[in-house]
PDB file of C-alpha atoms in Angstrom:
ATOM      1  CA  MET A   1     -11.416 -27.815  17.571  1.00 89.00           C
ATOM      2  CA  ILE A   2      -8.802 -25.141  18.260  1.00 93.00           C
ATOM      3  CA  THR A   3      -5.651 -26.451  19.936  1.00 95.00           C
ATOM      4  CA  THR A   4      -3.251 -23.559  19.233  1.00 97.00           C
ATOM      5  CA  ILE A   5      -3.603 -19.786  19.589  1.00 97.00           C
ATOM      6  CA  ILE A   6      -1.189 -17.226  18.147  1.00 98.00           C
ATOM      7  CA  PHE A   7      -1.486 -13.774  19.702  1.00 98.00           C
ATOM      8  CA  ASP A   8      -0.400 -10.323  18.666  1.00 98.00           C
ATOM      9  CA  PHE A   9       0.989  -8.223  21.541  1.00 98.00           C
ATOM     10  CA  GLY A  10       0.256  -4.487  21.235  1.00 98.00           C
ATOM     11  CA  ASP A  11      -3.395  -3.565  21.897  1.00 98.00           C
ATOM     12  CA  ILE A  12      -4.091  -7.241  22.604  1.00 98.00           C
ATOM     13  CA  PHE A  13      -2.278  -7.559  25.944  1.00 98.00           C
ATOM     14  CA  LEU A  14      -0.257  -4.348  26.144  1.00 98.00           C
ATOM     15  CA  ASN A  15      -2.234  -1.131  25.751  1.00 98.00           C
ATOM     16  CA  LEU A  16      -0.752   1.251  23.178  1.00 98.00           C
ATOM     17  CA  GLU A  17      -0.870   5.023  23.609  1.00 97.00           C
ATOM     18  CA  LYS A  18      -0.614   6.039  19.951  1.00 95.00           C
ATOM     19  CA  GLU A  19      -2.087   9.516  20.424  1.00 94.00           C
ATOM     20  CA  ALA A  20       0.317  10.230  23.279  1.00 96.00           C
ATOM     21  CA  GLN A  21       3.218   9.300  21.020  1.00 96.00           C
ATOM     22  CA  VAL A  22       2.003  11.600  18.237  1.00 95.00           C
ATOM     23  CA  GLU A  23       1.554  14.476  20.711  1.00 96.00           C
ATOM     24  CA  THR A  24       5.021  13.970  22.205  1.00 97.00           C
ATOM     25  CA  PHE A  25       6.625  14.057  18.766  1.00 97.00           C
ATOM     26  CA  LYS A  26       4.616  17.185  17.917  1.00 96.00           C
ATOM     27  CA  LYS A  27       6.263  18.904  20.875  1.00 96.00           C
ATOM     28  CA  LEU A  28       9.613  18.026  19.325  1.00 97.00           C
ATOM     29  CA  GLY A  29       8.500  19.539  16.014  1.00 96.00           C
ATOM     30  CA  LEU A  30       7.333  16.472  14.088  1.00 96.00           C
ATOM     31  CA  SER A  31       3.882  17.113  12.621  1.00 88.00           C
ATOM     32  CA  GLY A  32       3.079  13.417  12.272  1.00 81.00           C
ATOM     33  CA  PRO A  33       4.157  10.123  10.710  1.00 83.00           C
ATOM     34  CA  ASN A  34       5.353  10.337   7.109  1.00 92.00           C
ATOM     35  CA  GLU A  35       6.165   7.765   4.443  1.00 95.00           C
ATOM     36  CA  GLU A  36       9.908   7.930   5.000  1.00 96.00           C
ATOM     37  CA  LEU A  37       9.673   7.333   8.748  1.00 96.00           C
ATOM     38  CA  ILE A  38       7.083   4.582   8.274  1.00 96.00           C
ATOM     39  CA  ALA A  39       9.490   2.853   5.867  1.00 97.00           C
ATOM     40  CA  GLN A  40      12.313   3.218   8.408  1.00 97.00           C
ATOM     41  CA  ASN A  41      10.074   1.744  11.093  1.00 97.00           C
ATOM     42  CA  ASP A  42       9.328  -1.250   8.883  1.00 98.00           C
ATOM     43  CA  LEU A  43      13.059  -1.832   8.420  1.00 98.00           C
ATOM     44  CA  PHE A  44      13.697  -1.445  12.150  1.00 98.00           C
ATOM     45  CA  GLU A  45      10.938  -3.948  12.931  1.00 98.00           C
ATOM     46  CA  LYS A  46      12.696  -6.399  10.610  1.00 98.00           C
ATOM     47  CA  GLY A  47      16.010  -5.872  12.364  1.00 98.00           C
ATOM     48  CA  LYS A  48      17.494  -4.231   9.267  1.00 98.00           C
ATOM     49  CA  LEU A  49      18.483  -1.046  11.112  1.00 97.00           C
ATOM     50  CA  THR A  50      20.381  -0.567  14.342  1.00 97.00           C
ATOM     51  CA  GLU A  51      18.784   1.387  17.174  1.00 97.00           C
ATOM     52  CA  ILE A  52      20.945   4.435  16.520  1.00 98.00           C
ATOM     53  CA  GLU A  53      20.317   4.307  12.749  1.00 98.00           C
ATOM     54  CA  PHE A  54      16.590   4.285  13.368  1.00 98.00           C
ATOM     55  CA  LEU A  55      16.638   7.108  15.902  1.00 98.00           C
ATOM     56  CA  GLU A  56      18.945   9.174  13.688  1.00 97.00           C
ATOM     57  CA  SER A  57      16.374   8.940  10.859  1.00 97.00           C
ATOM     58  CA  PHE A  58      14.142  11.315  12.854  1.00 97.00           C
ATOM     59  CA  LYS A  59      16.846  13.997  12.906  1.00 96.00           C
ATOM     60  CA  LYS A  60      16.085  14.872   9.284  1.00 94.00           C
ATOM     61  CA  PHE A  61      12.650  16.103  10.393  1.00 96.00           C
ATOM     62  CA  ILE A  62      13.382  17.276  13.942  1.00 97.00           C
ATOM     63  CA  PRO A  63      17.080  18.322  13.837  1.00 96.00           C
ATOM     64  CA  ASN A  64      16.916  20.142  17.171  1.00 96.00           C
ATOM     65  CA  ALA A  65      15.761  17.081  19.101  1.00 97.00           C
ATOM     66  CA  SER A  66      18.365  14.966  20.866  1.00 97.00           C
ATOM     67  CA  ILE A  67      18.605  11.207  20.372  1.00 97.00           C
ATOM     68  CA  SER A  68      17.512  10.667  23.977  1.00 97.00           C
ATOM     69  CA  GLU A  69      14.451  12.887  23.449  1.00 98.00           C
ATOM     70  CA  ILE A  70      13.567  10.980  20.269  1.00 98.00           C
ATOM     71  CA  LYS A  71      13.940   7.641  22.043  1.00 98.00           C
ATOM     72  CA  GLU A  72      11.806   8.816  24.949  1.00 98.00           C
ATOM     73  CA  ALA A  73       9.125  10.052  22.543  1.00 98.00           C
ATOM     74  CA  TRP A  74       9.243   6.748  20.649  1.00 98.00           C
ATOM     75  CA  ASN A  75       8.560   4.863  23.873  1.00 98.00           C
ATOM     76  CA  THR A  76       5.546   6.932  24.914  1.00 98.00           C
ATOM     77  CA  VAL A  77       3.401   4.544  22.842  1.00 98.00           C
ATOM     78  CA  ILE A  78       4.028   1.784  25.408  1.00 98.00           C
ATOM     79  CA  GLY A  79       1.099   1.799  27.815  1.00 97.00           C
ATOM     80  CA  ASP A  80       0.076  -0.455  30.672  1.00 97.00           C
ATOM     81  CA  PHE A  81      -0.397  -4.222  30.707  1.00 98.00           C
ATOM     82  CA  PRO A  82      -3.446  -5.008  32.887  1.00 97.00           C
ATOM     83  CA  LEU A  83      -2.843  -7.879  35.312  1.00 98.00           C
ATOM     84  CA  TYR A  84      -6.224  -9.472  34.502  1.00 98.00           C
ATOM     85  CA  ARG A  85      -5.008 -10.157  30.950  1.00 98.00           C
ATOM     86  CA  LEU A  86      -1.927 -11.952  32.229  1.00 98.00           C
ATOM     87  CA  GLU A  87      -4.071 -14.033  34.578  1.00 97.00           C
ATOM     88  CA  PHE A  88      -6.385 -14.933  31.692  1.00 96.00           C
ATOM     89  CA  LEU A  89      -3.406 -15.920  29.555  1.00 97.00           C
ATOM     90  CA  GLN A  90      -1.994 -18.093  32.341  1.00 97.00           C
ATOM     91  CA  LEU A  91      -5.284 -19.999  32.535  1.00 95.00           C
ATOM     92  CA  LEU A  92      -5.330 -20.436  28.753  1.00 95.00           C
ATOM     93  CA  SER A  93      -1.801 -21.834  28.756  1.00 96.00           C
ATOM     94  CA  TYR A  94      -2.978 -24.960  30.594  1.00 95.00           C
ATOM     95  CA  LYS A  95      -5.381 -25.869  27.801  1.00 94.00           C
ATOM     96  CA  TYR A  96      -3.855 -24.511  24.592  1.00 95.00           C
ATOM     97  CA  LYS A  97      -0.500 -24.292  22.846  1.00 97.00           C
ATOM     98  CA  LEU A  98       0.228 -20.547  22.788  1.00 98.00           C
ATOM     99  CA  PHE A  99       2.522 -18.358  20.688  1.00 98.00           C
ATOM    100  CA  LEU A 100       3.231 -14.632  20.578  1.00 98.00           C
ATOM    101  CA  LEU A 101       3.837 -13.022  17.174  1.00 98.00           C
ATOM    102  CA  THR A 102       4.335  -9.294  17.058  1.00 98.00           C
ATOM    103  CA  ASN A 103       5.770  -6.585  14.828  1.00 98.00           C
ATOM    104  CA  THR A 104       8.051  -4.723  17.196  1.00 98.00           C
ATOM    105  CA  ASP A 105      11.569  -3.439  17.800  1.00 98.00           C
ATOM    106  CA  GLU A 106      14.263  -3.785  20.416  1.00 97.00           C
ATOM    107  CA  ILE A 107      13.643  -0.301  21.860  1.00 98.00           C
ATOM    108  CA  HIS A 108      10.008  -1.034  22.633  1.00 98.00           C
ATOM    109  CA  ILE A 109      10.668  -4.498  24.026  1.00 98.00           C
ATOM    110  CA  ASP A 110      13.445  -3.217  26.299  1.00 98.00           C
ATOM    111  CA  HIS A 111      11.159  -0.444  27.505  1.00 98.00           C
ATOM    112  CA  PHE A 112       8.256  -2.837  28.113  1.00 98.00           C
ATOM    113  CA  GLU A 113      10.451  -5.198  30.143  1.00 98.00           C
ATOM    114  CA  GLN A 114      11.844  -2.331  32.229  1.00 97.00           C
ATOM    115  CA  ASN A 115       8.330  -1.006  32.859  1.00 96.00           C
ATOM    116  CA  VAL A 116       6.751  -4.230  34.082  1.00 96.00           C
ATOM    117  CA  GLY A 117       9.785  -5.797  35.748  1.00 97.00           C
ATOM    118  CA  ILE A 118      11.388  -9.213  35.482  1.00 97.00           C
ATOM    119  CA  SER A 119       8.788 -11.094  37.531  1.00 97.00           C
ATOM    120  CA  PHE A 120       5.899  -9.885  35.361  1.00 97.00           C
ATOM    121  CA  PHE A 121       7.511 -10.341  31.963  1.00 97.00           C
ATOM    122  CA  SER A 122       8.896 -13.741  32.976  1.00 98.00           C
ATOM    123  CA  ASP A 123       5.397 -14.883  33.936  1.00 98.00           C
ATOM    124  CA  PHE A 124       4.133 -13.521  30.622  1.00 98.00           C
ATOM    125  CA  TYR A 125       6.749 -15.201  28.457  1.00 98.00           C
ATOM    126  CA  GLN A 126       6.347 -18.521  30.265  1.00 98.00           C
ATOM    127  CA  CYS A 127       2.769 -18.747  28.965  1.00 98.00           C
ATOM    128  CA  PHE A 128       4.052 -19.296  25.426  1.00 98.00           C
ATOM    129  CA  GLU A 129       5.679 -22.183  23.615  1.00 98.00           C
ATOM    130  CA  LYS A 130       7.673 -19.525  21.780  1.00 98.00           C
ATOM    131  CA  VAL A 131       7.742 -15.722  21.561  1.00 98.00           C
ATOM    132  CA  TYR A 132       8.308 -14.343  18.066  1.00 98.00           C
ATOM    133  CA  TYR A 133       9.483 -10.751  17.614  1.00 98.00           C
ATOM    134  CA  SER A 134       9.658  -9.455  14.051  1.00 98.00           C
ATOM    135  CA  TYR A 135      13.025  -7.750  14.576  1.00 98.00           C
ATOM    136  CA  GLU A 136      14.559 -11.095  15.532  1.00 98.00           C
ATOM    137  CA  MET A 137      12.916 -12.932  12.625  1.00 98.00           C
ATOM    138  CA  GLY A 138      13.891 -10.504   9.862  1.00 98.00           C
ATOM    139  CA  MET A 139      10.293 -10.292   8.628  1.00 98.00           C
ATOM    140  CA  ARG A 140       7.007  -8.827   9.758  1.00 97.00           C
ATOM    141  CA  LYS A 141       3.267  -9.251   9.454  1.00 98.00           C
ATOM    142  CA  PRO A 142       1.395  -9.370   7.108  1.00 98.00           C
ATOM    143  CA  GLU A 143       4.130 -11.113   5.091  1.00 98.00           C
ATOM    144  CA  GLU A 144       3.000 -14.670   4.405  1.00 96.00           C
ATOM    145  CA  ALA A 145       6.447 -16.049   5.243  1.00 97.00           C
ATOM    146  CA  ILE A 146       6.185 -15.079   8.898  1.00 98.00           C
ATOM    147  CA  TYR A 147       3.044 -17.161   9.431  1.00 98.00           C
ATOM    148  CA  SER A 148       4.339 -20.043   7.315  1.00 98.00           C
ATOM    149  CA  HIS A 149       7.549 -20.136   9.351  1.00 98.00           C
ATOM    150  CA  ILE A 150       5.660 -20.716  12.616  1.00 98.00           C
ATOM    151  CA  ILE A 151       3.282 -23.240  11.055  1.00 98.00           C
ATOM    152  CA  ARG A 152       6.166 -25.282   9.649  1.00 98.00           C
ATOM    153  CA  LYS A 153       8.529 -24.986  12.602  1.00 98.00           C
ATOM    154  CA  HIS A 154       5.918 -26.134  15.117  1.00 98.00           C
ATOM    155  CA  ASP A 155       4.024 -28.464  12.776  1.00 98.00           C
ATOM    156  CA  LEU A 156       0.758 -26.614  13.346  1.00 98.00           C
ATOM    157  CA  ASN A 157      -2.527 -27.509  11.723  1.00 98.00           C
ATOM    158  CA  PRO A 158      -4.005 -24.219  10.423  1.00 97.00           C
ATOM    159  CA  LYS A 159      -7.525 -25.611  10.851  1.00 96.00           C
ATOM    160  CA  ARG A 160      -6.840 -26.013  14.556  1.00 96.00           C
ATOM    161  CA  THR A 161      -5.008 -22.717  14.979  1.00 97.00           C
ATOM    162  CA  LEU A 162      -6.499 -19.345  15.907  1.00 96.00           C
ATOM    163  CA  PHE A 163      -4.690 -16.072  15.190  1.00 97.00           C
ATOM    164  CA  ILE A 164      -5.661 -12.922  17.108  1.00 97.00           C
ATOM    165  CA  ASP A 165      -4.589  -9.444  15.964  1.00 97.00           C
ATOM    166  CA  ASP A 166      -6.058  -5.930  16.027  1.00 97.00           C
ATOM    167  CA  LYS A 167      -5.074  -5.171  12.407  1.00 98.00           C
ATOM    168  CA  LYS A 168      -7.329  -6.582   9.696  1.00 98.00           C
ATOM    169  CA  VAL A 169      -4.512  -6.741   7.141  1.00 98.00           C
ATOM    170  CA  ASN A 170      -2.721  -9.152   9.485  1.00 98.00           C
ATOM    171  CA  THR A 171      -5.727 -11.374  10.192  1.00 98.00           C
ATOM    172  CA  ASP A 172      -6.602 -11.408   6.471  1.00 98.00           C
ATOM    173  CA  ALA A 173      -3.115 -12.714   5.653  1.00 98.00           C
ATOM    174  CA  ALA A 174      -3.416 -15.439   8.285  1.00 98.00           C
ATOM    175  CA  GLN A 175      -6.881 -16.372   7.071  1.00 97.00           C
ATOM    176  CA  ASN A 176      -5.533 -16.768   3.533  1.00 98.00           C
ATOM    177  CA  LEU A 177      -3.245 -19.491   4.895  1.00 97.00           C
ATOM    178  CA  GLY A 178      -6.175 -21.339   6.420  1.00 97.00           C
ATOM    179  CA  LEU A 179      -5.946 -20.131  10.019  1.00 97.00           C
ATOM    180  CA  HIS A 180      -8.992 -19.163  12.047  1.00 95.00           C
ATOM    181  CA  VAL A 181      -8.804 -15.487  12.980  1.00 95.00           C
ATOM    182  CA  TRP A 182     -10.206 -12.911  15.349  1.00 95.00           C
ATOM    183  CA  ASN A 183      -9.684  -9.308  14.259  1.00 96.00           C
ATOM    184  CA  LEU A 184     -10.075  -7.797  17.718  1.00 96.00           C
ATOM    185  CA  GLN A 185     -11.649  -4.331  17.747  1.00 95.00           C
ATOM    186  CA  VAL A 186      -9.608  -2.196  20.143  1.00 96.00           C
ATOM    187  CA  GLY A 187     -11.779  -0.234  22.564  1.00 93.00           C
ATOM    188  CA  GLN A 188     -14.800  -2.411  21.858  1.00 94.00           C
ATOM    189  CA  GLU A 189     -13.441  -5.868  22.622  1.00 94.00           C
ATOM    190  CA  ASP A 190     -10.905  -7.344  25.024  1.00 96.00           C
ATOM    191  CA  VAL A 191      -8.829 -10.481  24.613  1.00 96.00           C
ATOM    192  CA  VAL A 192     -10.334 -11.868  27.813  1.00 94.00           C
ATOM    193  CA  ASP A 193     -13.691 -11.961  25.997  1.00 92.00           C
ATOM    194  CA  LEU A 194     -12.291 -14.731  23.789  1.00 93.00           C
ATOM    195  CA  PHE A 195     -14.883 -17.317  24.769  1.00 88.00           C
ATOM    196  CA  LYS A 196     -17.742 -14.829  24.393  1.00 82.00           C
ATOM    197  CA  GLN A 197     -16.941 -14.527  20.682  1.00 67.00           C
ATOM    198  CA  LYS A 198     -19.455 -17.061  19.453  1.00 48.00           C
ATOM    199  CA  GLN A 199     -18.012 -17.070  15.950  1.00 51.00           C
ATOM    200  CA  LEU A 200     -14.740 -18.553  17.241  1.00 54.00           C
ATOM    201  CA  PRO A 201     -14.569 -22.339  16.933  1.00 54.00           C
ATOM    202  CA  LEU A 202     -13.124 -23.035  20.362  1.00 54.00           C
TER     203      LEU A 202
END
């Protein structure tokens, strides 16, 4: 029986507007993500770069864009957070031990909190035993250490723990450690359909 659920954040609760972000950067002159910027993003999500260091890394490719324009473009990926998902999570929190584990950065989290307001994000955070942001942990999914850290710190039984994420590489890593997983298919499934997923041992 599942007693603990670990959730991803983006495209699980918070809708992500990835195409909008790409289009906004195109207007600034960036044709699309490249290996160098992806590597910088990984470092930023591990807290290894400051905000300004990360934003400055774009200047190599779009030198005419200002830092404020780059930051604004970076935040266009943050979409809406439907209220029905929060209400579902609040109901779940009475029955299960819940955690949030997400690869993210301080710019996106600040922007999310400003968008939804203190009442909403406080209600959201209160659903969890602990919220884990990669940039605060110094590691990111799918690194095994990030899952092991939570399992050890909270004395979780992997056989009674479910991990939900939209990226298969992340759910595969969790599954390798013995956790139950749901690789949610964005656009086809919604987190509120959790109990309709017959394959989940809830």
